[in-house]
mmCIF file of C-alpha atoms in Angstrom:
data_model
loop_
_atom_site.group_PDB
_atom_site.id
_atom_site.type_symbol
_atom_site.label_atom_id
_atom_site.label_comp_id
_atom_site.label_asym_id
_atom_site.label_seq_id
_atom_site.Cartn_x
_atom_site.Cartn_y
_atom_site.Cartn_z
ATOM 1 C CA UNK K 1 0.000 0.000 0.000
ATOM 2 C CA UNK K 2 3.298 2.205 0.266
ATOM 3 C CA UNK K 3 4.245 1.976 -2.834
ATOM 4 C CA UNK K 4 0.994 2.303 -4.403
ATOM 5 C CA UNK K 5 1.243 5.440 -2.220
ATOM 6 C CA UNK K 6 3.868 7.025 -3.454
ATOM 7 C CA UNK K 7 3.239 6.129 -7.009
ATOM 8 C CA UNK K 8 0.245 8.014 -7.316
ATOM 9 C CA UNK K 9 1.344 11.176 -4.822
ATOM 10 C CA UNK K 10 -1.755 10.417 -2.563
ATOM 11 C CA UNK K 11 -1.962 8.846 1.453
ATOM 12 C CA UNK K 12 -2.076 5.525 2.526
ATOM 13 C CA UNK K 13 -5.031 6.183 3.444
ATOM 14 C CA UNK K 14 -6.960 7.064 0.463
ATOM 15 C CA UNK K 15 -5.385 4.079 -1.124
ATOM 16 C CA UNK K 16 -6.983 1.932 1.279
ATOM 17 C CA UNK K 17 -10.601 3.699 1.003
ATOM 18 C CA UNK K 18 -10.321 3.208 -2.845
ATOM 19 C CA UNK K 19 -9.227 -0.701 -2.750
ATOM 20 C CA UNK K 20 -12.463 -0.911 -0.502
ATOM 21 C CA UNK K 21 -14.670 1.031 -3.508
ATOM 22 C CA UNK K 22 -15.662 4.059 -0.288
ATOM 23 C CA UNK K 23 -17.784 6.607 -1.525
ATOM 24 C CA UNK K 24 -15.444 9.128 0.372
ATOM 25 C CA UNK K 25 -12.956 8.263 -2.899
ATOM 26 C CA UNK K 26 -13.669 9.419 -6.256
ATOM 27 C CA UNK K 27 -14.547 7.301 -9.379
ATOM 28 C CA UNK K 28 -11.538 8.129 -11.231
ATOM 29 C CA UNK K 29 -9.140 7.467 -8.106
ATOM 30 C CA UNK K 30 -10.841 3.787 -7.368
ATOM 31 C CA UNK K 31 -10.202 3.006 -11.112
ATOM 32 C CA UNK K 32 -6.608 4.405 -10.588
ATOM 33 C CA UNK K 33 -5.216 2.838 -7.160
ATOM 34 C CA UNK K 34 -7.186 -0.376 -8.734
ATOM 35 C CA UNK K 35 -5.481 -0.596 -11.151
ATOM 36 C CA UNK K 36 -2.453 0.350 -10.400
ATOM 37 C CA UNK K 37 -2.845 -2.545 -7.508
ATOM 38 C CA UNK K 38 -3.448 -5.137 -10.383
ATOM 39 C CA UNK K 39 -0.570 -4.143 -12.151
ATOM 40 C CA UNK K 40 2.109 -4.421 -9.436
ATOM 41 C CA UNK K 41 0.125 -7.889 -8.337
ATOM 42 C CA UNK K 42 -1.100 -6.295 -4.897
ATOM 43 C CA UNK K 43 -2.781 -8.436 -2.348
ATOM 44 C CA UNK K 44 -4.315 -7.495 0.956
ATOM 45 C CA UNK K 45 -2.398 -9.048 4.280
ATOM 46 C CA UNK K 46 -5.238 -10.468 5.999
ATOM 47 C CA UNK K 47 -3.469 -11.466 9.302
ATOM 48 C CA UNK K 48 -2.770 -7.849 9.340
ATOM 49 C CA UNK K 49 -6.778 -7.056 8.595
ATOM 50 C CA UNK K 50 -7.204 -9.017 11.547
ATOM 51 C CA UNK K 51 -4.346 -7.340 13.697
ATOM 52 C CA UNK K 52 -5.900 -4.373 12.811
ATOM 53 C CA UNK K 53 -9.594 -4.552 13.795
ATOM 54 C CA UNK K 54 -8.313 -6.017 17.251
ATOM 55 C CA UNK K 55 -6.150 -2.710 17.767
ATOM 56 C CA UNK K 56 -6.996 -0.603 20.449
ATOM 57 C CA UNK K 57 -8.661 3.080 20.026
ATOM 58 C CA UNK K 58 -6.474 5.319 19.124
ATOM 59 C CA UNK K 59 -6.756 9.060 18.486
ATOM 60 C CA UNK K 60 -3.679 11.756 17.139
ATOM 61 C CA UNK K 61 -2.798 14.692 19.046
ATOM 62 C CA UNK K 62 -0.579 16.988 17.289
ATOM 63 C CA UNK K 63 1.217 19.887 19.069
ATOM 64 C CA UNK K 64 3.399 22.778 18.565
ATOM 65 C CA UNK K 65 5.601 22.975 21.612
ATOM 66 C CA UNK K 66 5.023 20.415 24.240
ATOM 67 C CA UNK K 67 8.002 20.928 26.190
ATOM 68 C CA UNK K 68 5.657 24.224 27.306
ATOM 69 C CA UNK K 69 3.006 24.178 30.469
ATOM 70 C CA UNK K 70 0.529 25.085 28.220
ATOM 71 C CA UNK K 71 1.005 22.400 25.699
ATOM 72 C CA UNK K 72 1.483 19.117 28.258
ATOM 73 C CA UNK K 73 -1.122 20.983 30.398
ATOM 74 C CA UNK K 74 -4.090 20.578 27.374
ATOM 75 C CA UNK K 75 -2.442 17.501 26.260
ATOM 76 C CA UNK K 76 -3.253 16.415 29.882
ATOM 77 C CA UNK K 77 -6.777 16.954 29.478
ATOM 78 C CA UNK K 78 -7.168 14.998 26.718
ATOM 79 C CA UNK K 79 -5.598 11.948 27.720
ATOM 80 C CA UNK K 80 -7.995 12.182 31.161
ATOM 81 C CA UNK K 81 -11.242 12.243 29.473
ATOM 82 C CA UNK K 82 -9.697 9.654 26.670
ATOM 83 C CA UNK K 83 -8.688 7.381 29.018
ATOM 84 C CA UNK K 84 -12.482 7.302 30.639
ATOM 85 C CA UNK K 85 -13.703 6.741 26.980
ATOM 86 C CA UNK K 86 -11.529 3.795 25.969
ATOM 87 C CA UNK K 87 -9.016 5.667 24.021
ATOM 88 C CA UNK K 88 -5.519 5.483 24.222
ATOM 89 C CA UNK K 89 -3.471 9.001 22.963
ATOM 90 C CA UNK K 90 -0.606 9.204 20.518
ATOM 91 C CA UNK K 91 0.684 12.846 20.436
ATOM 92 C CA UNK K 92 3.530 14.312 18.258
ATOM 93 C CA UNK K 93 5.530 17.544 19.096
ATOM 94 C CA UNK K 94 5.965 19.552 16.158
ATOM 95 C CA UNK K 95 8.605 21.517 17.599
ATOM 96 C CA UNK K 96 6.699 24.784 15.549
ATOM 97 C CA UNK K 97 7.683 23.481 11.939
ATOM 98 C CA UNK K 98 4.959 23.573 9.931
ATOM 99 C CA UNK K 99 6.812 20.647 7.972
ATOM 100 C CA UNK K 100 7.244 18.320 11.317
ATOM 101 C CA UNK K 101 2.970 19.364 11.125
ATOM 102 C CA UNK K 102 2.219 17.866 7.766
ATOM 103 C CA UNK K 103 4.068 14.411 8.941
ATOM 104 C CA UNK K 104 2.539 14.373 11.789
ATOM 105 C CA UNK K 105 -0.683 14.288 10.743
ATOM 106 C CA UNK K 106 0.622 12.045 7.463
ATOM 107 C CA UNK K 107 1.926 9.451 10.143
ATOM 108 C CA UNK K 108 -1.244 9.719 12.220
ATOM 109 C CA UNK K 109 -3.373 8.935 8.936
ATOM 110 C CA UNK K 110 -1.214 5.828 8.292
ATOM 111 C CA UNK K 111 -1.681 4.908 11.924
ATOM 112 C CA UNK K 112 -5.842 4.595 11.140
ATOM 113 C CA UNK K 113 -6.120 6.922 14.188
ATOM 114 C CA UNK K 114 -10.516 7.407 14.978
ATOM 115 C CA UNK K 115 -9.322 10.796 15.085
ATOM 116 C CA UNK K 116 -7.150 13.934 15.531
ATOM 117 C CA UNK K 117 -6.573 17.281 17.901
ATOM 118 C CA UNK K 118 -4.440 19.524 16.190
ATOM 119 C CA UNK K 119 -3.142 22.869 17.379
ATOM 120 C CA UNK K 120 -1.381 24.737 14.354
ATOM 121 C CA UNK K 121 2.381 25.299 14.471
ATOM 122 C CA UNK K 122 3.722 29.177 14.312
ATOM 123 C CA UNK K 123 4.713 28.924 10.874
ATOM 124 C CA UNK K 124 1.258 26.793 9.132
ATOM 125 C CA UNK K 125 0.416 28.988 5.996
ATOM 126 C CA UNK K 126 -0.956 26.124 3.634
ATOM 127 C CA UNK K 127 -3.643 24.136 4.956
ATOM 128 C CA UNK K 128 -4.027 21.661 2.268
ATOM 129 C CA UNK K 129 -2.923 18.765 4.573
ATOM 130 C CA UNK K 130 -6.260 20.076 6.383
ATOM 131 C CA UNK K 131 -8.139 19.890 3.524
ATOM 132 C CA UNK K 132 -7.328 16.328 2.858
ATOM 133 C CA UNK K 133 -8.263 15.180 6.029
ATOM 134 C CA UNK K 134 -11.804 16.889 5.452
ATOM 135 C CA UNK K 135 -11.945 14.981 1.936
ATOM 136 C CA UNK K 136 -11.556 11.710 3.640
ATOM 137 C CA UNK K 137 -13.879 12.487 6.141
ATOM 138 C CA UNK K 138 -11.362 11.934 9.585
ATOM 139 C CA UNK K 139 -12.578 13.527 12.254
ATOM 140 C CA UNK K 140 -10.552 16.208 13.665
ATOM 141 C CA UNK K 141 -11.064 19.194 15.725
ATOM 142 C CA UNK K 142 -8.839 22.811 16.222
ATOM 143 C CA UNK K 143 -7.746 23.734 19.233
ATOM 144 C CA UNK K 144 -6.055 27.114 20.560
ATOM 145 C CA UNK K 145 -4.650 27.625 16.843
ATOM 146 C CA UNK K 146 -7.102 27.438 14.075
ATOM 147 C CA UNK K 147 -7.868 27.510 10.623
ATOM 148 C CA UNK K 148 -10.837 26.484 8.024
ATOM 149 C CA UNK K 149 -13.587 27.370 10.384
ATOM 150 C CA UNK K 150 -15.873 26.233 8.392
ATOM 151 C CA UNK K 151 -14.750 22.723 8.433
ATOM 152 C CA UNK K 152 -13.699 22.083 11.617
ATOM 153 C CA UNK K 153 -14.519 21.955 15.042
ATOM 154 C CA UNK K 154 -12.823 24.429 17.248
ATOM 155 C CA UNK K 155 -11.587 24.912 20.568
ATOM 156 C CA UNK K 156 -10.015 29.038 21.645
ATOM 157 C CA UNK K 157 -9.681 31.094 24.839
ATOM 158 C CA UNK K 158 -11.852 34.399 24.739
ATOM 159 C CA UNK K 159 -7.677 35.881 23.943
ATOM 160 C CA UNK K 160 -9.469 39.429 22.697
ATOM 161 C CA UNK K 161 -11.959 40.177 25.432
ATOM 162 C CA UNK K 162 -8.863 38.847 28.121
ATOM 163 C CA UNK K 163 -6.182 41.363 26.250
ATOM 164 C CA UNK K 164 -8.341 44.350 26.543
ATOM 165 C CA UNK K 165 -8.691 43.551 30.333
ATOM 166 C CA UNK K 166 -5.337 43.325 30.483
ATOM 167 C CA UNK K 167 -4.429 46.769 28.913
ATOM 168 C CA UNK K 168 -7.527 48.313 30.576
ATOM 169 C CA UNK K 169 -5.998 47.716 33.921
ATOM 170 C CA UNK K 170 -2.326 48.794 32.709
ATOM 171 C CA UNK K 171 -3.793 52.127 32.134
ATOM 172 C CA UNK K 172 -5.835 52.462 35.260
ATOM 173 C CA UNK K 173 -3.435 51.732 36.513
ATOM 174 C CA UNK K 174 -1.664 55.011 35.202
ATOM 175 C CA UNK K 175 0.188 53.407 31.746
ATOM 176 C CA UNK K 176 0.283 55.262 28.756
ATOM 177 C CA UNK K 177 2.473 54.222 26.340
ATOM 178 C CA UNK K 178 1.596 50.302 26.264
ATOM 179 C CA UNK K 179 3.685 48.219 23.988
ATOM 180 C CA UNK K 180 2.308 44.352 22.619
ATOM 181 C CA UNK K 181 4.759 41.744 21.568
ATOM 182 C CA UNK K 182 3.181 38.657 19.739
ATOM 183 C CA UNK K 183 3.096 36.110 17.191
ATOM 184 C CA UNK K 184 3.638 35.819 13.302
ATOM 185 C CA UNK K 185 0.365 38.119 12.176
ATOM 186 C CA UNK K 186 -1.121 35.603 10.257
ATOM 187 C CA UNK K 187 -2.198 33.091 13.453
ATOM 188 C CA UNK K 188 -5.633 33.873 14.403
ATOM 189 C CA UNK K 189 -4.932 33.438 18.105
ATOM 190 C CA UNK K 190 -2.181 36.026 17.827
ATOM 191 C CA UNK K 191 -4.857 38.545 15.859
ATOM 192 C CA UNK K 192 -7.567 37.664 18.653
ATOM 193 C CA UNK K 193 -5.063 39.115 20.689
ATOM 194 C CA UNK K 194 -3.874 42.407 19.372
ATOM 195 C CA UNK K 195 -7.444 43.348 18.164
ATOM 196 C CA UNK K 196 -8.204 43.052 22.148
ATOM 197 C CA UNK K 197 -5.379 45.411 23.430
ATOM 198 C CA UNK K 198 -5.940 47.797 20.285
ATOM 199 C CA UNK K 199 -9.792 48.217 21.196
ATOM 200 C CA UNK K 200 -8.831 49.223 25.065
ATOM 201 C CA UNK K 201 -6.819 52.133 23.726
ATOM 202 C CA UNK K 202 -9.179 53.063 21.322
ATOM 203 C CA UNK K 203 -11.956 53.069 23.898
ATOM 204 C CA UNK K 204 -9.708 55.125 26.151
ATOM 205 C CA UNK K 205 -8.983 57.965 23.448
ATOM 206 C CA UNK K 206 -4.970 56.915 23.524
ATOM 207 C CA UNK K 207 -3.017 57.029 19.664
ATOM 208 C CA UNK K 208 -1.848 53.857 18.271
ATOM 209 C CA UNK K 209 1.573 53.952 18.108
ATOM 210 C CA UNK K 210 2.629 51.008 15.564
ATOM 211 C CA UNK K 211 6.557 50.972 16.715
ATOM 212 C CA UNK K 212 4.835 49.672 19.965
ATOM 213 C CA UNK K 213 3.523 46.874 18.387
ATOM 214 C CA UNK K 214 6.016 43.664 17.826
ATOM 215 C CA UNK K 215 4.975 40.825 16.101
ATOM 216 C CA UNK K 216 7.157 38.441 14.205
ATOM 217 C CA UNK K 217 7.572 35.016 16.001
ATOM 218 C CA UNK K 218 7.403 32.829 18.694
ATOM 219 C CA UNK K 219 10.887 32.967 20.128
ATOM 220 C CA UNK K 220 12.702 33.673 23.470
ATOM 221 C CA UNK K 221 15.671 34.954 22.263
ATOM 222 C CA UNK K 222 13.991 36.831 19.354
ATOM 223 C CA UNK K 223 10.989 38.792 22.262
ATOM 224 C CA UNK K 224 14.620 39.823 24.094
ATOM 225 C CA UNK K 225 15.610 41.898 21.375
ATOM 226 C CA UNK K 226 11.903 43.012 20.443
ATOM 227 C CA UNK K 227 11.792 44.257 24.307
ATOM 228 C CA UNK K 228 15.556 45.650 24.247
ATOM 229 C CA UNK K 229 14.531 47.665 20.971
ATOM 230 C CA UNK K 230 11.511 48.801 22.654
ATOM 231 C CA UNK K 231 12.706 50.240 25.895
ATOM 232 C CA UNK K 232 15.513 51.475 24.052
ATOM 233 C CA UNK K 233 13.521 53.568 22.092
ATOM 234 C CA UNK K 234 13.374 57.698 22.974
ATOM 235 C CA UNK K 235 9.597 57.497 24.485
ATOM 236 C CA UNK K 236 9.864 54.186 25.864
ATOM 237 C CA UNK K 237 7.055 52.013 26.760
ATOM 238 C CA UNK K 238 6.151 52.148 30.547
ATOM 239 C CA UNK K 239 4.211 48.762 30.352
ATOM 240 C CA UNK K 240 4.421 45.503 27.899
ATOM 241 C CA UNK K 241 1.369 42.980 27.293
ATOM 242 C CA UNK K 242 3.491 39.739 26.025
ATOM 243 C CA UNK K 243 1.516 37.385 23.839
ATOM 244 C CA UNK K 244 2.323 33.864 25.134
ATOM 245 C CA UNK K 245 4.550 32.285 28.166
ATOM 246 C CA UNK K 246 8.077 32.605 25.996
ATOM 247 C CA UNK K 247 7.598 35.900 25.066
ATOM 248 C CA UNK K 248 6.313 36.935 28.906
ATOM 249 C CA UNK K 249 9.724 35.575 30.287
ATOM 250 C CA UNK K 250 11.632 36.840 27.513
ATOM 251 C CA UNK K 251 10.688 40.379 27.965
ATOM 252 C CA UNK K 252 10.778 40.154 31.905
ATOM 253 C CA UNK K 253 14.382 38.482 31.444
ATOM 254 C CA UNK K 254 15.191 41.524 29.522
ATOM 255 C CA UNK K 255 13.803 44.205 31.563
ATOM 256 C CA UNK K 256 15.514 43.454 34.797
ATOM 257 C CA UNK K 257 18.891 42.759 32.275
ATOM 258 C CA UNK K 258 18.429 46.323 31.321
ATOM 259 C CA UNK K 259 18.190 47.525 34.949
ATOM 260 C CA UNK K 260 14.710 48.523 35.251
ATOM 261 C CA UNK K 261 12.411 48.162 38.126
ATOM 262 C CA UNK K 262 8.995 46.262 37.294
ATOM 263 C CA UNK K 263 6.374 47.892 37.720
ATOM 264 C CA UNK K 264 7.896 50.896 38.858
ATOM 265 C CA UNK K 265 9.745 51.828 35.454
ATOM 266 C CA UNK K 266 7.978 48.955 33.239
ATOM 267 C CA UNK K 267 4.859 47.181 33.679
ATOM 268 C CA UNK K 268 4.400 43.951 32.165
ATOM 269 C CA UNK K 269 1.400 41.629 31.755
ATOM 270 C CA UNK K 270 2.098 38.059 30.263
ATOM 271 C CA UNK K 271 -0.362 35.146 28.892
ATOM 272 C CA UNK K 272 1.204 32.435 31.012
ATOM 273 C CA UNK K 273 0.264 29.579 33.254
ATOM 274 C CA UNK K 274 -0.725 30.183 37.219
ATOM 275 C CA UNK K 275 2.353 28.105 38.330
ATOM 276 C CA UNK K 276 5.537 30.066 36.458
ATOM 277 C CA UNK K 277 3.715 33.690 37.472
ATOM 278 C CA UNK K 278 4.048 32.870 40.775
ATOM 279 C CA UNK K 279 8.017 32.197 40.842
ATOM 280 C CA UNK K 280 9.440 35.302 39.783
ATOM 281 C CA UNK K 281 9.887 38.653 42.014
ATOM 282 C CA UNK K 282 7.971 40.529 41.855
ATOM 283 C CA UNK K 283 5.243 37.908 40.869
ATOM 284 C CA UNK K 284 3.929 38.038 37.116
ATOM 285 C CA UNK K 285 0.366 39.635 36.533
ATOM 286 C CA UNK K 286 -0.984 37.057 34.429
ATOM 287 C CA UNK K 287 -4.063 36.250 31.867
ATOM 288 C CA UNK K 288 -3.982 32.436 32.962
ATOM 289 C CA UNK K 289 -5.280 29.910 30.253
ATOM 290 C CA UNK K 290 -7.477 26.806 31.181
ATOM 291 C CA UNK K 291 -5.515 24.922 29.694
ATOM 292 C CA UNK K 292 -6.551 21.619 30.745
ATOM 293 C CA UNK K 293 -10.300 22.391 30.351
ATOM 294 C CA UNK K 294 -9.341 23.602 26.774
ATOM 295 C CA UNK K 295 -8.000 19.900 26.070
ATOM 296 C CA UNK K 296 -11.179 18.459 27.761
ATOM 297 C CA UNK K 297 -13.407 20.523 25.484
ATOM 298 C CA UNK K 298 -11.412 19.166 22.488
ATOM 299 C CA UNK K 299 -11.670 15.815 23.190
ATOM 300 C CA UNK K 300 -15.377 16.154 23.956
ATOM 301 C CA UNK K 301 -15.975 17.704 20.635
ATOM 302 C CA UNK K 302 -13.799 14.782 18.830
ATOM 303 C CA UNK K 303 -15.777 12.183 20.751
ATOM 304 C CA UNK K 304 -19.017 13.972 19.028
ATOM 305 C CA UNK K 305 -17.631 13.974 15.540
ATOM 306 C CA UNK K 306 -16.703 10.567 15.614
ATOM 307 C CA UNK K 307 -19.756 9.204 17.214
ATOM 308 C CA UNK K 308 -21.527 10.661 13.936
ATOM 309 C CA UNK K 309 -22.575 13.993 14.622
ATOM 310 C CA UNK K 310 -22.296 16.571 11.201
ATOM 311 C CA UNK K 311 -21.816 19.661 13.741
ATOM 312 C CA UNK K 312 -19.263 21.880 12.847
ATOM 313 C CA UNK K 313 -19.223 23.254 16.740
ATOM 314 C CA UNK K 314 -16.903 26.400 17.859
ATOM 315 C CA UNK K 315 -16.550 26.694 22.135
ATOM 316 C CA UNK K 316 -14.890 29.615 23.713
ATOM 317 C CA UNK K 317 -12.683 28.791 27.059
ATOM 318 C CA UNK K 318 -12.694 32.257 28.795
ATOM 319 C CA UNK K 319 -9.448 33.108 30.551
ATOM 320 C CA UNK K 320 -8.923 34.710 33.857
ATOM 321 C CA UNK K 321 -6.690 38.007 34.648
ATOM 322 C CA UNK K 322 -4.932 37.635 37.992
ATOM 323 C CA UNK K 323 -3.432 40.839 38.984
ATOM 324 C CA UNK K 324 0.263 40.781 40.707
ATOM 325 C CA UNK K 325 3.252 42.941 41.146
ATOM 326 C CA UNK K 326 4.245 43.365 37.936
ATOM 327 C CA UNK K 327 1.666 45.760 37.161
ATOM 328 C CA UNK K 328 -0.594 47.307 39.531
ATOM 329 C CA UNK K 329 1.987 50.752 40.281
ATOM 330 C CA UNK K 330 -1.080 51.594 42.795
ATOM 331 C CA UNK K 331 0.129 48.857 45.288
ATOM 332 C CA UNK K 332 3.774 49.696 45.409
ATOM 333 C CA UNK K 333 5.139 49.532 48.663
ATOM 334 C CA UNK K 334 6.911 52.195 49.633
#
C-alpha cells in the first residue's frame, strides 16, 4: 500500500478507502489505485486485517511545543477524558515546523487513528494537509490555533476580550504608552489578541503607536531583542502585554537585564500559566489559560464527531486576569 502510495502522490489512506470502492474516494481514483494494484500484483495481508480490527482506540494529538506548560497541560486533558472513553493518545511535538505538522498528521493517517486534535504550528500557511483530512472524512477538531472554520470543530480562549482587560488595567493603573509583543500576524490566536489590546486604547482615546507593536515570532531569544529595541527607544514604553509564556519571560528576562524596576519603570502583563507567574519577584500579573479544560473541550468535541454527529461546533474557554506585582503601580510599597 506504500508503494501504491507514493506512485500516485496520494496517502495511505486514500489508497486503502479506494481498494475498498468508499464513496469518500472518487470514481476516477478507485479506477486508478485499482489498477495500479493489479498491475504491481497487490494483495491485501489479511493477518494484518485481523491485527488491525483487534487494535486498540487510538486518536492523534498533534502539538506545537510540548516541552511548554501550556502544551502538556491541554495535552493532559485529553488523555484524562480519553482514558475514561476507551481511548488510548498518541501525540507528536511539532517543535513549531509547519513541515514536522504535515508528517505528523501524514503518520497519524497511516496509523488509522478514529481521530485527531491539532493545534497549528507558528509557521502553518498552507492548509491543504487540512483539507485532505476533510476529503476523507477523519474527524478532527482545532484547538487554541485554528484555521478552516468552516470545516472544523474548534476549541479558543476568549484571547481578545482577556487582552483588553489586560491593557484596561495597565492604564488604570496610570500606563500610557503600552507596547504588545506577539506572534507571526497571520495566526488567528495572535490577531484575537492584538485586536483586544488595540480596542482598550481606542476606547480610552490613547493614539496607536505602531513601533509599539512587535509581532514576528514565537521565540525567546527573538521577544529579548523586540523588548531591548523597545525600551531602548526615545519614548519608551512604561508597560508591555506579552503574547504567550516565551515571550512573557523573555521580555521580563530583559527588563531586569536592562536595569529597570517592574512595575515601577515597566509594567508587564504576560499570557502564562498560574504556576511560572508565581516564581518570579515581583510575581507576574498574568491572563492564565485553562488549559486543561481547553484539552477536555477538544476531546469532547472529537468524541461527538466521531460518534456521527455533522456539527461543525466552535466553544470559547474564557481566561482569567490575575493581577500581581508586575503591574498594579497603585500597590507599590513604599
Amino acid at each position: 500500500m506504500k508503494d501504491l502510495a507514493r506512485e500516485l502522490g496520494v496517502s495511505i489512506a486514500t489508497v486503502s478507502r479506494a481498494l475498498r470502492s468508499s464513496p469518500e474516494i472518487g470514481q476516477e481514483m478507485q479506477e486508478k489505485v485499482k489498477a495500479l494494484a493489479k498491475r504491481l500484483n497487490y494483495r491485501p495481508n489479511p493477518f494484518a486485517q485481523s491485527l488491525r480490527k483487534e487494535a486498540p482506540r487510538v486518536i492523534g494529538v498533534v502539538m506545537p511545543n510540548m516541552v511548554t506548560h501550556y502544551y502538556s497541560a491541554v495535552l493532559d486533558g485529553i488523555e484524562v477524558e480519553a482514558r475514561k472513553a476507551g481511548y488510548s493518545v498518541i501525540s507528536a511535538n511539532t517543535h513549531e515546523n509547519s513541515e514536522d505538522e504535515v508528517r505528523a498528521i501524514d503518520n497519524f493517517i497511516n496509523l488509522h487513528v478514529e481521530g485527531i486534535i491539532a493545534c497549528l504550528s507558528q509557521n502553518t500557511t498552507d492548509y491543504s494537509h487540512f483539507e485532505e483530512i476533510s476529503k476523507m472524512g477523519i474527524p478532527l477538531v482545532l484547538l487554541g490555533r485554528t484555521c478552516l472554520s468552516d470545516k472544523f470543530s474548534c476549541v479558543t480562549a476568549n484571547g481578545d476580550v482577556a487582552a483588553q482587560e489586560a491593557t484596561q488595567h495597565l492604564i488604570d493603573t496610570g500606563s500610557r504608552r503600552i507596547a504588545f509583543i506577539g506572534g507571526p500576524n497571520h495566526l488567528d490566536m495572535v490577531r484575537r489578541r492584538k485586536h483586544g489590546y488595540l480596542e482598550a486604547l481606542r476606547e480610552n482615546r490613547i493614539p496607536i503607536d505602531r513601533e509599539l507593536v512587535k509581532c514576528e515570532k514565537i521565540d525567546f531569544d527573538w521577544a529579548v531583542e523586540a523588548t531591548r529595541e523597545l525600551l531602548q527607544m526615545e519614548n519608551k514604553p512604561d508597560a508591555i502585554l506579552a503574547f504567550n509564556d516565551i515571550i512573557t519571560f523573555a521580555a521580563f528576562s530583559a527588563i531586569k537585564d536592562m536595569g529597570l524596576r517592574i512595575p515601577q519603570d515597566v509594567a508587564l502583563i504576560g499570557f502564562t500559566d498560574d504556576e511560572h507567574a508565581k516564581y518570579v519577584t515581583p510575581r507576574m500579573s498574568a491572563i492564565e489559560d485553562q488549559a486543561q479544560e481547553m484539552g477536555r473541550v477538544a476531546y469532547e468535541l472529537l468524541q461527538k464527531t466521531i460518534s456521527g454527529d455533522p456539527k461543525i461546533y466552535k466553544k470559547i474557554v474564557p481566561q482569567k486576569l490575575v493581577i500581581r506585582g508586575t503591574s498594579d503601580k497603585h500597590n507599590l510599597k513604599v
